[in-house]
Short mmCIF file of C-alpha atoms in Angstrom, two decimals:
data_model
loop_
_atom_site.label_atom_id
_atom_site.label_comp_id
_atom_site.label_asym_id
_atom_site.label_seq_id
_atom_site.Cartn_x
_atom_site.Cartn_y
_atom_site.Cartn_z
CA MET Y 1 0.00 0.00 0.00
CA ASP Y 2 1.32 3.42 -0.94
CA PRO Y 3 1.90 5.43 2.27
CA ALA Y 4 0.58 8.53 0.50
CA LEU Y 5 -2.78 6.79 0.11
CA VAL Y 6 -3.13 5.81 3.77
CA SER Y 7 -5.91 7.71 5.48
CA PRO Y 8 -5.21 9.32 8.87
CA ARG Y 9 -7.02 6.52 10.72
CA HIS Y 10 -4.77 3.98 9.02
CA GLU Y 11 -1.44 5.63 9.69
CA ALA Y 12 1.32 3.15 10.40
CA ILE Y 13 1.59 2.22 14.04
CA GLU Y 14 5.05 2.80 15.50
CA ARG Y 15 7.10 -0.32 14.83
CA HIS Y 16 8.73 -2.15 17.71
CA GLU Y 17 10.10 -5.51 16.64
CA PRO Y 18 8.64 -7.69 19.46
CA VAL Y 19 5.24 -6.03 19.09
CA HIS Y 20 5.41 -6.28 15.29
CA HIS Y 21 6.14 -10.01 15.48
CA TRP Y 22 3.31 -10.55 17.96
CA ARG Y 23 0.84 -8.66 15.75
CA ALA Y 24 1.97 -10.61 12.70
CA ALA Y 25 1.50 -13.85 14.66
CA GLN Y 26 -2.07 -12.82 15.55
CA LEU Y 27 -2.83 -12.19 11.88
CA LEU Y 28 -1.30 -15.55 10.94
CA ARG Y 29 -3.47 -17.24 13.55
CA LEU Y 30 -6.51 -15.66 11.89
CA GLY Y 31 -5.55 -17.14 8.52
CA ILE Y 32 -3.75 -14.19 6.91
CA PRO Y 33 -0.84 -15.44 4.76
CA ALA Y 34 2.61 -14.74 6.25
CA PRO Y 35 3.76 -12.13 3.71
CA LEU Y 36 0.55 -10.12 4.17
CA ALA Y 37 0.68 -10.51 7.95
CA GLU Y 38 4.18 -9.03 7.96
CA VAL Y 39 3.16 -6.09 5.78
CA TYR Y 40 -0.06 -5.23 7.63
CA ALA Y 41 0.99 -6.00 11.22
CA ASP Y 42 1.84 -2.34 11.88
CA ARG Y 43 -0.78 -0.80 9.61
CA LEU Y 44 -4.10 -1.91 11.04
CA ASP Y 45 -5.83 -3.10 14.16
CA TRP Y 46 -5.72 -6.89 14.18
CA HIS Y 47 -8.73 -6.89 16.51
CA GLN Y 48 -10.85 -5.59 13.64
CA ILE Y 49 -9.67 -8.47 11.44
CA ALA Y 50 -10.43 -10.92 14.26
CA ARG Y 51 -13.99 -9.63 14.66
CA LEU Y 52 -14.66 -10.01 10.94
CA VAL Y 53 -13.13 -13.50 10.75
CA GLN Y 54 -15.03 -14.64 13.85
CA ARG Y 55 -18.25 -13.58 12.11
CA GLY Y 56 -17.41 -15.77 9.12
CA CYS Y 57 -15.60 -13.33 6.83
CA PRO Y 58 -12.76 -14.97 4.86
CA PRO Y 59 -9.39 -13.72 6.19
CA ARG Y 60 -8.22 -12.09 2.96
CA LEU Y 61 -11.54 -10.28 2.55
CA ALA Y 62 -11.36 -9.13 6.19
CA LEU Y 63 -7.92 -7.71 5.45
CA ARG Y 64 -9.24 -5.82 2.44
CA ILE Y 65 -12.17 -4.44 4.44
CA ALA Y 66 -10.00 -3.29 7.33
CA GLY Y 67 -7.14 -2.09 5.18
#
């Protein structure tokens, strides 16, 4: 995603390696492929993805909705 196209509510979250890896792991657990989990771990709230997936939304579609 082009940083210039990111809306203010989707600004990148400050990256701290342990936190980044934990967020990526949460996305992986939800079914997001590893490369996408790494890219989006610091760009969105994984809780939003989790809510969508728990309601039956396919993981990749949840990522598109939240992203």
